Coordinates of C-alpha atoms in Angstrom, one line a residue:
M1 CA 133.0 81.8 131.3
R2 CA 130.9 82.6 128.1
P3 CA 128.0 85.1 128.6
L4 CA 124.5 83.8 128.1
P5 CA 122.7 85.0 125.0
V6 CA 120.4 87.9 125.6
A7 CA 117.2 85.9 125.2
L8 CA 118.4 83.1 127.5
L9 CA 119.6 85.6 130.1
A10 CA 116.3 87.4 130.1
A11 CA 114.4 84.1 130.4
A12 CA 116.5 83.1 133.4
L13 CA 116.0 86.4 135.1
L14 CA 112.2 86.3 134.4
A15 CA 111.9 82.7 135.7
A16 CA 113.7 83.7 138.9
A17 CA 111.4 86.7 139.3
T18 CA 108.2 84.8 138.7
P19 CA 108.4 81.4 140.4
A20 CA 105.5 79.4 141.6
D21 CA 104.5 80.6 145.1
A22 CA 104.7 78.6 148.3
A23 CA 101.4 77.0 147.6
G24 CA 102.6 75.8 144.2
R25 CA 100.4 78.2 142.2
A26 CA 101.5 79.1 138.8
P27 CA 102.8 82.6 138.1
G28 CA 100.4 85.2 136.6
P29 CA 101.0 86.9 133.3
A30 CA 104.1 89.0 132.8
V31 CA 106.2 90.3 129.9
S32 CA 109.9 91.3 129.7
K33 CA 111.1 92.8 126.4
V34 CA 114.2 91.1 125.1
A35 CA 114.6 92.3 121.6
D36 CA 113.3 94.6 118.9
T37 CA 114.8 93.9 115.5
Q38 CA 114.3 95.4 112.0
L39 CA 113.1 93.3 109.1
D40 CA 113.0 96.1 106.5
P41 CA 113.8 99.9 106.8
K42 CA 111.4 100.6 103.8
A43 CA 108.5 98.2 103.7
I44 CA 105.6 99.0 101.4
Y45 CA 103.1 101.3 103.0
F46 CA 99.6 102.3 101.9
E47 CA 96.3 102.4 103.9
S48 CA 93.5 100.3 102.5
Y49 CA 90.3 99.1 104.2
N50 CA 91.7 100.8 107.3
G51 CA 94.8 98.5 107.3
L52 CA 98.2 97.7 106.0
V53 CA 99.0 94.7 103.7
N54 CA 102.0 93.7 105.9
N55 CA 100.2 93.9 109.2
N56 CA 96.8 92.3 109.2
A57 CA 96.1 90.5 112.4
F58 CA 94.1 87.8 110.6
Q59 CA 97.2 86.8 108.7
K60 CA 98.0 83.1 109.4
N61 CA 100.9 83.1 109.4
G62 CA 102.9 86.2 108.6
L63 CA 105.4 85.3 111.3
L64 CA 106.2 81.7 112.5
T65 CA 108.8 79.6 114.2
Y66 CA 110.0 76.1 113.5
K67 CA 113.0 74.1 114.7
G68 CA 114.9 77.0 116.2
Y69 CA 114.4 79.5 113.4
Q70 CA 111.8 82.2 112.9
Y71 CA 110.4 83.1 109.5
A72 CA 108.7 86.4 108.3
V73 CA 107.1 87.4 105.1
W74 CA 106.3 90.9 103.7
Y75 CA 106.3 93.2 100.7
T76 CA 109.2 95.6 100.5
G77 CA 109.1 99.2 99.1
D78 CA 109.3 98.2 95.5
R79 CA 106.3 95.7 96.0
T80 CA 108.5 92.6 95.9
A81 CA 107.6 89.7 98.1
V82 CA 110.3 89.0 100.6
I83 CA 110.9 86.1 103.1
G84 CA 113.3 86.4 106.0
R85 CA 114.6 84.0 108.6
R86 CA 116.8 84.2 111.7
A87 CA 118.0 81.8 114.3
L88 CA 116.1 82.4 117.6
G89 CA 118.0 84.7 119.9
R90 CA 119.7 86.5 117.0
A91 CA 119.1 90.0 115.8
D92 CA 120.2 89.6 112.2
W93 CA 117.7 88.4 109.6
Q94 CA 118.6 86.7 106.3
T95 CA 116.3 87.7 103.4
A96 CA 115.4 86.3 100.0
R97 CA 113.4 88.2 97.4
L98 CA 110.8 86.1 95.6
P99 CA 109.9 86.6 91.9
H100 CA 106.6 88.2 92.6
K101 CA 105.4 91.8 93.0
L102 CA 102.2 92.9 94.8
T103 CA 99.5 93.4 92.1
A104 CA 97.2 95.8 93.9
D105 CA 97.1 98.4 96.6
D106 CA 94.8 96.3 98.7
S107 CA 95.5 95.3 102.3
H108 CA 93.6 92.0 101.9
N109 CA 96.5 90.8 99.6
V110 CA 98.6 89.4 102.5
I111 CA 101.3 86.7 102.4
S112 CA 100.5 83.7 104.5
M113 CA 103.0 80.9 105.4
G114 CA 102.5 77.2 106.3
I115 CA 104.8 74.3 107.1
S116 CA 104.3 70.7 106.0
R117 CA 106.1 68.8 108.7
V118 CA 105.8 65.6 106.6
D119 CA 108.4 66.9 104.1
G120 CA 109.9 70.0 105.8
R121 CA 108.7 72.4 103.2
L122 CA 107.6 76.0 103.7
H123 CA 104.5 77.1 101.7
L124 CA 103.4 80.6 100.8
N125 CA 100.1 81.9 99.5
M126 CA 99.9 85.5 98.5
D127 CA 98.3 88.5 96.8
S128 CA 94.6 87.7 96.5
H129 CA 91.3 89.4 97.1
S130 CA 88.3 87.7 95.4
S131 CA 90.8 86.9 92.6
G132 CA 93.4 84.3 91.7
F133 CA 96.3 83.6 94.1
F134 CA 100.0 83.1 93.9
Y135 CA 101.6 80.1 95.5
V136 CA 105.3 79.2 96.2
K137 CA 106.7 76.2 98.1
S138 CA 110.3 75.5 99.1
V139 CA 112.4 72.5 98.4
A140 CA 111.8 69.5 100.6
G141 CA 113.7 69.5 103.9
L142 CA 114.5 73.2 103.9
L143 CA 113.1 73.7 107.3
D144 CA 114.5 70.5 108.8
D145 CA 118.1 71.6 108.5
P146 CA 118.0 75.4 108.3
A147 CA 121.6 75.9 109.4
G148 CA 122.9 73.6 106.7
Q149 CA 120.8 75.2 103.9
P150 CA 121.6 78.4 102.0
W151 CA 118.8 81.1 102.1
D152 CA 118.0 82.5 98.7
S153 CA 115.3 82.5 96.1
A154 CA 116.7 79.3 94.6
R155 CA 115.4 77.4 97.6
F156 CA 111.8 78.1 96.4
G157 CA 110.2 76.9 93.2
A158 CA 108.5 79.0 90.5
V159 CA 105.5 81.1 91.4
Q160 CA 102.3 79.2 90.6
T161 CA 98.6 80.2 90.2
T162 CA 97.5 76.8 91.3
L163 CA 98.5 74.4 94.1
D164 CA 100.8 72.2 92.1
G165 CA 98.2 72.0 89.4
L166 CA 95.1 72.0 91.7
A167 CA 92.9 75.0 90.7
L168 CA 90.7 76.1 93.5
T169 CA 88.6 79.1 92.6
S170 CA 88.9 82.3 90.6
Q171 CA 87.5 84.2 93.7
F172 CA 90.0 83.3 96.4
T173 CA 90.6 85.3 99.6
Y174 CA 92.0 84.9 103.2
P175 CA 94.5 82.0 102.9
Q176 CA 95.2 80.5 106.3
F177 CA 97.5 77.5 106.7
V178 CA 97.0 75.1 109.6
A179 CA 99.2 72.0 110.3
T180 CA 97.3 68.9 111.3
P181 CA 98.5 66.8 114.3
E182 CA 100.0 64.3 111.8
G183 CA 102.1 66.9 110.1
R184 CA 100.0 67.4 107.0
L185 CA 99.2 71.0 105.9
Q186 CA 95.7 72.3 105.4
L187 CA 94.7 75.6 103.6
S188 CA 91.6 77.4 104.6
Y189 CA 90.2 80.0 102.2
R190 CA 87.1 81.8 101.1
V191 CA 85.4 81.2 97.8
G192 CA 83.3 84.1 96.5
V193 CA 83.1 87.6 97.8
S194 CA 82.3 89.6 100.9
G195 CA 78.6 89.1 101.7
N196 CA 78.3 86.1 99.4
G197 CA 81.0 83.5 100.0
R198 CA 81.8 80.1 101.4
N199 CA 84.7 78.7 103.4
A200 CA 86.6 75.8 102.0
L201 CA 89.6 73.5 102.8
A202 CA 92.4 71.9 100.8
E203 CA 95.0 69.5 102.2
Y204 CA 98.6 68.6 101.4
D205 CA 99.9 65.2 102.4
G206 CA 103.6 65.6 101.3
T207 CA 103.0 64.5 97.8
K208 CA 100.0 66.3 96.5
W209 CA 97.2 68.8 97.2
T210 CA 93.6 67.7 97.4
A211 CA 90.5 69.9 97.5
L212 CA 88.3 68.8 100.5
G213 CA 85.5 71.2 99.5
E214 CA 83.4 74.0 100.9
W215 CA 82.0 73.7 104.4
S216 CA 80.0 76.9 105.1
A217 CA 76.9 78.1 103.3
S218 CA 76.0 81.4 101.9
T219 CA 72.3 80.7 101.5
G220 CA 69.3 81.0 103.9
T221 CA 67.4 83.9 105.2
Y222 CA 68.6 86.1 108.1
T223 CA 66.1 88.6 109.5
S224 CA 66.8 91.5 111.9
E225 CA 64.4 94.1 113.3
H226 CA 65.2 96.2 110.2
G227 CA 65.1 93.8 107.3
S228 CA 66.2 90.6 105.8
S229 CA 69.1 89.2 103.8
T230 CA 69.4 86.0 101.7
A231 CA 73.1 85.9 101.1
R232 CA 76.2 86.2 103.4
N233 CA 79.6 84.9 104.2
M234 CA 81.2 83.4 107.3
Y235 CA 84.2 85.3 108.5
L236 CA 86.6 83.1 110.5
H237 CA 88.3 84.4 113.7
G238 CA 90.7 81.5 113.0
I239 CA 91.0 77.8 112.4
D240 CA 93.2 76.0 114.9
Y241 CA 93.9 72.5 116.3
G242 CA 93.8 72.2 120.1
A243 CA 95.8 69.9 122.3
D244 CA 93.2 67.1 121.9
G245 CA 93.3 67.2 118.1
R246 CA 90.0 69.1 117.7
L247 CA 89.9 71.7 115.0
H248 CA 88.2 74.9 116.3
A249 CA 86.5 77.7 114.4
F250 CA 84.9 80.9 115.9
Y251 CA 83.2 83.1 113.3
T252 CA 80.8 86.0 112.5
W253 CA 78.4 86.3 109.7
R254 CA 78.3 89.2 107.2
E255 CA 75.1 89.8 105.4
Q256 CA 75.0 91.0 101.8
N257 CA 71.9 93.2 102.2
N258 CA 72.4 96.4 104.2
A259 CA 68.7 96.4 105.0
V260 CA 69.5 94.4 108.1
M261 CA 71.3 97.4 109.6
C262 CA 70.0 100.5 111.3
D263 CA 72.4 102.6 109.2
A264 CA 74.4 101.9 106.0
G265 CA 77.6 103.3 107.7
G266 CA 77.9 100.3 110.0
L267 CA 78.8 96.7 109.4
T268 CA 76.3 93.9 108.6
N269 CA 78.3 91.5 110.8
H270 CA 76.3 89.8 113.5
D271 CA 76.6 87.0 116.2
T272 CA 79.6 85.1 117.3
G273 CA 79.4 81.4 116.2
Y274 CA 81.5 78.4 117.1
V275 CA 81.9 74.9 115.5
Y276 CA 84.5 72.2 115.8
S277 CA 85.7 69.2 114.0
T278 CA 87.0 65.9 115.3
D279 CA 87.9 64.4 111.9
R280 CA 90.4 66.9 110.5
G281 CA 87.7 69.3 109.1
R282 CA 85.6 66.7 107.3
T283 CA 82.5 67.2 109.5
W284 CA 81.6 70.1 111.8
R285 CA 79.7 70.1 115.1
N286 CA 78.1 72.7 117.3
A287 CA 79.3 73.2 120.9
A288 CA 76.9 70.4 122.1
G289 CA 78.4 67.9 119.7
T290 CA 75.7 67.8 117.0
V291 CA 76.9 67.6 113.4
V292 CA 75.8 70.8 111.6
G293 CA 77.9 70.5 108.4
T294 CA 80.0 68.3 106.1
T295 CA 82.9 69.6 104.1
G296 CA 82.2 69.0 100.4
G297 CA 78.7 67.8 101.2
A298 CA 75.3 69.1 100.6
D299 CA 74.7 70.1 104.3
K300 CA 77.1 73.0 105.2
V301 CA 77.3 75.1 108.3
A302 CA 74.6 77.7 107.9
V303 CA 73.4 80.9 109.5
N304 CA 70.3 79.3 111.1
D305 CA 71.9 76.1 112.4
T306 CA 70.8 75.3 115.9
G307 CA 73.3 75.7 118.7
T308 CA 76.0 77.5 116.7
V309 CA 75.6 81.0 118.1
V310 CA 77.6 81.4 121.4
D311 CA 77.3 85.1 121.7
P312 CA 74.3 86.8 120.0
L313 CA 74.6 90.3 118.7
N314 CA 72.6 92.2 116.1
P315 CA 74.2 94.0 113.2
D316 CA 73.9 97.5 114.7
H317 CA 77.1 97.4 116.8
S318 CA 79.9 97.2 114.2
L319 CA 81.1 93.7 115.4
M320 CA 84.5 93.1 113.8
N321 CA 85.1 90.2 111.6
Q322 CA 88.2 87.9 111.8
E323 CA 89.3 89.0 115.2
S324 CA 91.1 86.2 117.0
Q325 CA 90.9 82.8 118.7
A326 CA 93.2 80.4 120.5
T327 CA 93.0 77.2 122.6
D328 CA 94.5 76.7 126.1
S329 CA 96.6 73.8 127.2
A330 CA 93.5 71.7 127.9
G331 CA 92.2 72.4 124.4
R332 CA 89.4 74.7 125.5
P333 CA 88.4 77.3 122.9
H334 CA 88.8 81.1 123.5
A335 CA 88.1 84.1 121.4
V336 CA 88.5 87.9 121.4
I337 CA 85.6 89.8 119.8
S338 CA 85.1 93.6 119.6
Y339 CA 82.1 95.9 119.0
V340 CA 80.4 99.0 120.2
P341 CA 78.5 98.1 123.4
G342 CA 74.9 99.2 123.8
R343 CA 75.8 101.6 126.5
F344 CA 77.2 103.8 123.8
G345 CA 74.0 103.6 121.7
Q346 CA 72.1 101.1 119.7
C347 CA 73.1 102.2 116.2
T348 CA 76.6 102.7 114.8
T349 CA 76.6 105.0 111.8
D350 CA 80.3 105.1 110.9
Y351 CA 82.0 101.9 111.9
V352 CA 85.6 103.3 111.8
A353 CA 84.8 106.4 113.8
D354 CA 82.4 104.6 116.2
R355 CA 84.7 101.7 116.9
T356 CA 87.6 104.0 117.4
A357 CA 85.7 106.1 119.9
N358 CA 83.6 103.5 121.7
G359 CA 84.6 100.0 120.5
R360 CA 85.5 97.5 123.3
A361 CA 87.1 94.1 123.2
F362 CA 85.7 91.1 125.0
H363 CA 87.2 87.7 126.0
L364 CA 84.9 84.8 125.3
F365 CA 85.7 81.2 126.3
K366 CA 84.2 77.9 127.2
N367 CA 85.2 76.9 130.8
A368 CA 85.9 73.5 132.3
A369 CA 82.2 73.1 133.2
G370 CA 81.2 73.6 129.5
A371 CA 79.7 77.1 130.0
W372 CA 80.5 80.1 127.9
K373 CA 81.9 83.0 129.8
K374 CA 82.4 86.6 128.5
T375 CA 84.4 89.4 130.1
E376 CA 85.0 92.9 128.8
I377 CA 88.6 93.8 128.6
P378 CA 88.8 97.1 130.5
V379 CA 91.3 98.7 128.2
A380 CA 89.8 100.6 125.3
P381 CA 91.3 99.6 121.9
N382 CA 91.1 103.3 120.7
S383 CA 91.1 101.9 117.2
S384 CA 88.8 100.4 114.7
Q385 CA 91.2 97.5 114.3
R386 CA 91.7 94.0 115.7
T387 CA 93.2 92.4 118.8
H388 CA 95.1 89.1 118.8
L389 CA 94.8 86.5 121.6
A390 CA 97.6 84.2 122.8
F391 CA 98.4 82.0 125.9
D392 CA 101.5 81.3 127.9
K393 CA 102.4 77.8 129.3
Y394 CA 100.4 78.5 132.4
D395 CA 97.3 79.4 130.4
N396 CA 97.4 83.1 131.2
A397 CA 95.8 85.1 128.4
Y398 CA 97.5 87.9 126.5
A399 CA 95.6 90.2 124.2
V400 CA 97.9 92.1 121.8
M401 CA 95.9 95.2 121.0
P402 CA 96.3 97.8 118.2
Y403 CA 99.5 99.8 118.4
G404 CA 101.3 96.9 120.0
R405 CA 99.8 97.2 123.5
V406 CA 99.8 94.0 125.5
V407 CA 97.1 93.4 128.1
A408 CA 96.7 90.1 130.0
A409 CA 94.6 88.2 132.5
S410 CA 95.5 85.2 134.7
S411 CA 94.0 81.8 134.4
A412 CA 93.8 81.7 138.2
S413 CA 91.3 84.6 138.2
G414 CA 89.1 83.0 135.6
Y415 CA 90.3 85.7 133.2
T416 CA 88.8 88.6 135.2
D417 CA 91.9 90.6 136.2
W418 CA 92.9 92.1 132.8
K419 CA 95.6 94.7 133.0
T420 CA 98.1 96.5 130.7
L421 CA 101.6 95.0 130.8
F422 CA 103.1 96.9 127.8
D423 CA 101.6 100.1 126.5
G424 CA 103.3 100.2 123.2
S425 CA 105.2 103.4 124.0
G426 CA 108.0 104.1 121.5
L427 CA 106.9 101.6 118.8
N428 CA 105.0 104.2 116.7
A429 CA 103.0 101.2 115.4
F430 CA 100.4 101.8 112.7
G431 CA 97.7 99.6 114.3
E432 CA 97.2 95.9 113.9
V433 CA 100.2 93.6 114.5
V434 CA 101.0 90.0 113.4
V435 CA 101.7 87.6 116.3
D436 CA 103.9 84.5 116.0
D437 CA 101.6 81.9 117.7
T438 CA 104.0 79.1 116.9
R439 CA 106.9 80.6 118.8
L440 CA 105.1 80.8 122.1
A441 CA 104.8 77.1 122.3
Q442 CA 108.4 76.5 121.6
D443 CA 110.4 79.0 123.8
G444 CA 107.8 81.0 125.7
V445 CA 108.5 84.2 123.8
L446 CA 105.7 86.5 122.6
S447 CA 106.9 87.8 119.3
F448 CA 105.0 90.1 116.9
M449 CA 105.6 92.1 113.7
Y450 CA 104.6 95.7 113.5
Q451 CA 105.0 98.5 111.0
R452 CA 105.7 102.1 111.9
K453 CA 103.3 104.8 111.0
S454 CA 103.9 106.7 107.8
S455 CA 101.7 108.8 105.5
G456 CA 100.5 108.3 101.9
T457 CA 102.7 105.8 100.2
T458 CA 106.0 106.5 101.9
P459 CA 107.6 103.2 102.9
S460 CA 108.3 102.7 106.6
A461 CA 110.2 100.4 108.9
L462 CA 108.9 96.8 109.6
R463 CA 110.1 95.3 112.8
V464 CA 109.7 92.4 115.2
I465 CA 109.5 92.8 118.9
D466 CA 110.0 89.9 121.4
F467 CA 108.8 89.5 125.0
Q468 CA 109.8 86.7 127.4
L469 CA 106.8 85.3 129.2
P470 CA 106.8 83.3 132.4
G471 CA 108.8 80.1 131.9

């Protein structure tokens, strides 16, 4: 009798250990580590903006899964962009070096992946921070028959500085690919700079890219108790389609003028906002369903739009931008946000130190009755960095915190019973990790990429760890 593969064996054991109870209730959250594999023994390492270029939690996607294979992207020690793949359940990764080297020691310059299901291509956007970008796409069908296709740089076309001839902006940042329910591919990005920028969308239909236009505004006046600002940018916590086809976006605003803060050492980020789209990102609605913006139109989502703020907070608490969001199986929107609560003072003066000492993460979601609920996660991040939110098939919530810690809460409790399931011991992870959201839905495995701590510019190991969740 042939032995079961490690991942399948672990899944079977976990399923046996966490069955529905006698009343038919679903199991609560649980993790069982099944693998920890190495992508690169010497990935590039430098600290910039308190982060690493290979491990920014806002990356979408640095790690993803499709048709039985998992894909990862990173910069190796000599700055070359690398893409790896493996069959699920295997420990060995195949790698291909791309003809591009990282241009700046800037942790914003991540590599993001997307899949256009309409033609089976893998798309990469990389190496930008308020600058031009670099774009690569694979041959058609590469991801539809991975076992039958060689894995080398020849599978990818030339590096471009446009989207197949479509020039977007000379000030491009934060590429995030999102697949539409029909299998098209959309690219979300920021036009402009921090404190004065707009969010925009482009779309690929299998034959060409089209610019849909900008949908958030940088104009208007925001006034705090300290002062006013007339320019800003919207920072997305994410952009994701739910089970019902709605496109969800949580966000914060960052003001250009530091006068809105109590102290220049903090962050001008304020408020958690939420909008959604029912027409593939062409128009945007507040939680009540009122249209508040049109992509490519004159009326864009703006700082003073009624009904868009779902959790108000002034700029004095070092609210983090680009934290995390997800939807549950019913399509309900959830987010994790983090800041320094008022019980630790009403004015942060050094956002890195203050967030590390006193920052707390909160789970914010819209319940079945349509009300917004917020719960503090009772595990201190002990970091200035971001947490990533994900769900298992039973809608239990998992918050992957800095250093690779996994804390979770059950759907049955209304997300009030948060507890630590994995404390990150032994990982020696730098901080933020990159979670594979796409794999969870396919085989129930929570998989994330992390980089080991180093110093200066000494390269360090980049790894992927896998946990089986209740099946």
